[in-house]
PDB file of C-alpha atoms in Angstrom:
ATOM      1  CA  UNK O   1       0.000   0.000   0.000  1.00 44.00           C
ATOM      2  CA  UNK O   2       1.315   3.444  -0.853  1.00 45.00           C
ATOM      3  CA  UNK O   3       0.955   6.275   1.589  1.00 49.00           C
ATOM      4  CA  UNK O   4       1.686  10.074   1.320  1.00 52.00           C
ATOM      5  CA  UNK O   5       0.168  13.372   1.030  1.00 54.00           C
ATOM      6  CA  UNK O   6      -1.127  15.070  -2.146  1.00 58.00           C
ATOM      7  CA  UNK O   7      -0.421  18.703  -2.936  1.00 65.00           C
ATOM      8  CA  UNK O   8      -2.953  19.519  -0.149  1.00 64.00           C
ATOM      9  CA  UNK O   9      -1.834  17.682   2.562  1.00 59.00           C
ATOM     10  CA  UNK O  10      -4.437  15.138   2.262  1.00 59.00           C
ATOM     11  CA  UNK O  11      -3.993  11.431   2.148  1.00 55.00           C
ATOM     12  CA  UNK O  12      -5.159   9.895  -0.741  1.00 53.00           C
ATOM     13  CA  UNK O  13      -8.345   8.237  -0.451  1.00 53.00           C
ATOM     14  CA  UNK O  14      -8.522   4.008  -1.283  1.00 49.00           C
ATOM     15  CA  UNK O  15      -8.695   3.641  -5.205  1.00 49.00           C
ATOM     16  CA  UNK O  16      -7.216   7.201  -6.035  1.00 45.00           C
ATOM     17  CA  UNK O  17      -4.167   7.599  -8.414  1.00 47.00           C
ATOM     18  CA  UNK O  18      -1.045   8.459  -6.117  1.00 48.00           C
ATOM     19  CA  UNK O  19       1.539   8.385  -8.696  1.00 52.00           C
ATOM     20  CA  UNK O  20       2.083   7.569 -11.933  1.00 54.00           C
ATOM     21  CA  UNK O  21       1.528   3.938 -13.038  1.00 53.00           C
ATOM     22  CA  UNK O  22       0.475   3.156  -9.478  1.00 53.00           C
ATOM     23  CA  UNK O  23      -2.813   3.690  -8.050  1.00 51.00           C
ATOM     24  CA  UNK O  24      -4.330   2.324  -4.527  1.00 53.00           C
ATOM     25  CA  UNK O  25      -6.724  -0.599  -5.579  1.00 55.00           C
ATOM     26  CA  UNK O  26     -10.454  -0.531  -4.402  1.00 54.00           C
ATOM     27  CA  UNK O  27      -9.851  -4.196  -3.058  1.00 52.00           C
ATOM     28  CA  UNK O  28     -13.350  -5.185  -5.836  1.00 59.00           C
ATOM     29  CA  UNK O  29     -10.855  -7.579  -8.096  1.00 66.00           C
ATOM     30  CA  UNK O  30      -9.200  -8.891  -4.991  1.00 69.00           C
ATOM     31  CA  UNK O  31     -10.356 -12.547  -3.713  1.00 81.00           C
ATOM     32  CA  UNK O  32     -13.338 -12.433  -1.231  1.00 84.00           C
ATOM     33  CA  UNK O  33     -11.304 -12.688   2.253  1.00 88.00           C
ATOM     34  CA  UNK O  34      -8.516 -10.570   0.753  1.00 90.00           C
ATOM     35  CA  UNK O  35     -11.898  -8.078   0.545  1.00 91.00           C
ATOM     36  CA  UNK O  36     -13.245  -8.816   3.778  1.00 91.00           C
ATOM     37  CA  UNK O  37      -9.528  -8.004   5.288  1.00 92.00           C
ATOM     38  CA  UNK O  38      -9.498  -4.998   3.426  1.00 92.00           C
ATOM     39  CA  UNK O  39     -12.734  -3.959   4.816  1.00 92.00           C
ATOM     40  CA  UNK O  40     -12.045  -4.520   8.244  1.00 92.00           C
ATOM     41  CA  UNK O  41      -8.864  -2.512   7.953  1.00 92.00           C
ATOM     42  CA  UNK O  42     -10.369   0.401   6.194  1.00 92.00           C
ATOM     43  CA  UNK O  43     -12.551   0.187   9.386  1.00 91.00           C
ATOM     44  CA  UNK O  44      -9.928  -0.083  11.897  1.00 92.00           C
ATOM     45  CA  UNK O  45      -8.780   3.109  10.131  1.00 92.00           C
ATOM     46  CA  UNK O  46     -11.738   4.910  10.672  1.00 88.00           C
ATOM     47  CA  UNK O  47     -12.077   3.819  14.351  1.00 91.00           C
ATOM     48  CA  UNK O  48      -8.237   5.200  14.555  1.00 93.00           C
ATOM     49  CA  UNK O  49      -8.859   7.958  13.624  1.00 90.00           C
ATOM     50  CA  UNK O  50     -11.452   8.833  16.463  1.00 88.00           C
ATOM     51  CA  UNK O  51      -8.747   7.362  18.906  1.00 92.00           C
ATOM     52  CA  UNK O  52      -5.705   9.502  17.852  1.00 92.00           C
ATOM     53  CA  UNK O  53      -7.808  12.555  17.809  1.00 91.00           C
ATOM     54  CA  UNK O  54      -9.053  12.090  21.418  1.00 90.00           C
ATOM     55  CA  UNK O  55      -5.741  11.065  22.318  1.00 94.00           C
ATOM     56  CA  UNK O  56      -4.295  14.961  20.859  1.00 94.00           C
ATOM     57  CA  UNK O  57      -7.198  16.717  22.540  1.00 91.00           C
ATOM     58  CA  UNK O  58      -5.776  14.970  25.839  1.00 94.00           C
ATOM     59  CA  UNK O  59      -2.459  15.628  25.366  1.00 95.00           C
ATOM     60  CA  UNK O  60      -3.584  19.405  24.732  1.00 93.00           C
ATOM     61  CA  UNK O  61      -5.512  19.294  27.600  1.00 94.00           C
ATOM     62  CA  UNK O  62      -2.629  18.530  29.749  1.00 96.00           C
ATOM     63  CA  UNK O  63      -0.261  20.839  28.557  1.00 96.00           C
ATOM     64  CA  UNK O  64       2.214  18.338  26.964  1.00 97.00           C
ATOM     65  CA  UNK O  65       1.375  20.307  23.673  1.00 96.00           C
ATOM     66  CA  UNK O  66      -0.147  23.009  22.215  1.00 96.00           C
ATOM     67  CA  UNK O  67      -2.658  22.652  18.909  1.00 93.00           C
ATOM     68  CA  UNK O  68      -0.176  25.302  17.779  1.00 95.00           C
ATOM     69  CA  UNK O  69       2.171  23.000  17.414  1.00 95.00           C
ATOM     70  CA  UNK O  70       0.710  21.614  14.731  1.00 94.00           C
ATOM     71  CA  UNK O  71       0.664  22.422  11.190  1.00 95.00           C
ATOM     72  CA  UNK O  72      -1.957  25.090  10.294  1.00 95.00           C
ATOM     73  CA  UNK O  73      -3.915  22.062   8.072  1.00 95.00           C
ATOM     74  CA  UNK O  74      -3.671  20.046  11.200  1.00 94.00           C
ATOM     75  CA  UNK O  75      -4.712  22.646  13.538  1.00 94.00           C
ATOM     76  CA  UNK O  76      -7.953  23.330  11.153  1.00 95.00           C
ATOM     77  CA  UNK O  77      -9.282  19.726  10.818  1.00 93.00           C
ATOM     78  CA  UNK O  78      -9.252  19.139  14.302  1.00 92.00           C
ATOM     79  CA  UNK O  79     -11.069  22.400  15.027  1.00 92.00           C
ATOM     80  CA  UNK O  80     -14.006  21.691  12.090  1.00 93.00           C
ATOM     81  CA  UNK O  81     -13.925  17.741  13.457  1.00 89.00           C
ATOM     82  CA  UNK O  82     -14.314  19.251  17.041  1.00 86.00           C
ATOM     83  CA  UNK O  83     -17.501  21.325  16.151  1.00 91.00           C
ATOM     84  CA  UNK O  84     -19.094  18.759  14.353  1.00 90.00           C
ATOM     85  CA  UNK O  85     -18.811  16.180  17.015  1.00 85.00           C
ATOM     86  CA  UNK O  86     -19.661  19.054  19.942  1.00 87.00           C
ATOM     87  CA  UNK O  87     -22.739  19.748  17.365  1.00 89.00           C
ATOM     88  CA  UNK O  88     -23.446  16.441  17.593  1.00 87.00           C
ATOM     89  CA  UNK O  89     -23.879  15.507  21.523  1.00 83.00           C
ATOM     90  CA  UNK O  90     -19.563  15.242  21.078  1.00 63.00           C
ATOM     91  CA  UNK O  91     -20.493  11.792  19.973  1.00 56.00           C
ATOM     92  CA  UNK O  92     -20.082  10.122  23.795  1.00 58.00           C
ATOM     93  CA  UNK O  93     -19.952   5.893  24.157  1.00 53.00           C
ATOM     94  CA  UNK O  94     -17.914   5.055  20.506  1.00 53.00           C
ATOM     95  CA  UNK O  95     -16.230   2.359  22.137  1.00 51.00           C
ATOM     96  CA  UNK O  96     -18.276  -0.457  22.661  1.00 53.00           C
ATOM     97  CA  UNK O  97     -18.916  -2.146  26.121  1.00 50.00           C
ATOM     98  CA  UNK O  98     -16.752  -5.400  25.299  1.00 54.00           C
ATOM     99  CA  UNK O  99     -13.608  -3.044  24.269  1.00 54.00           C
ATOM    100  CA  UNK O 100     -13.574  -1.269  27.956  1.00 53.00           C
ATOM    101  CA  UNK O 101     -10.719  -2.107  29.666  1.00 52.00           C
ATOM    102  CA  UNK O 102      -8.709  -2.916  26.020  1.00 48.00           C
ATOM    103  CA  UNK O 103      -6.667   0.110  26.604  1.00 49.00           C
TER     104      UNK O 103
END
């Protein structure tokens, strides 16, 4: 799998073109558990993601950084995520009951 940023910052998303003659496959020609892994990664991504931003609100909470030490792109993504989850109750019990305790 091929990681980096695009002119924006951005990660590529699954399936885009990220260079040339090399592209990230959408996992639909690959075997069905070869899919199914693929799927349950692209999950564990997402979940990640919620778990490494709650991890740099904490760690900007207590003073071990500061959100402006982050790059400017950084600094606005967690600012529109952190409306959008305040607008939405902040989005309290994602983990699930049989995951407390994991950590």
């Amino acid at each position: 799998m091929v990681y980096g940023n695009d002119e924006a910052g951005d990660l590529p998303r699954l399936g885009e073109k990220v260079s040339d003659g090399c592209s990230a496959g959408s996992g639909e020609d690959a075997p069905p558990a070869l899919e199914d892994s693929l799927l349950r990664l692209q999950q564990s991504d997402l979940e990640m993601i919620r778990v490494l931003e709650d991890l740099i609100h904490l760690l900007i909470h207590k003073g071990v950084v500061r959100i402006t030490d982050l790059p400017g792109a950084a600094q606005v993504k967690l600012s529109e995520r952190g409306r959008v989850r305040e607008a939405l109750g902040g989005l309290t019990g994602l983990i699930n009951d049989e995951e407390q305790g994991v950590i």
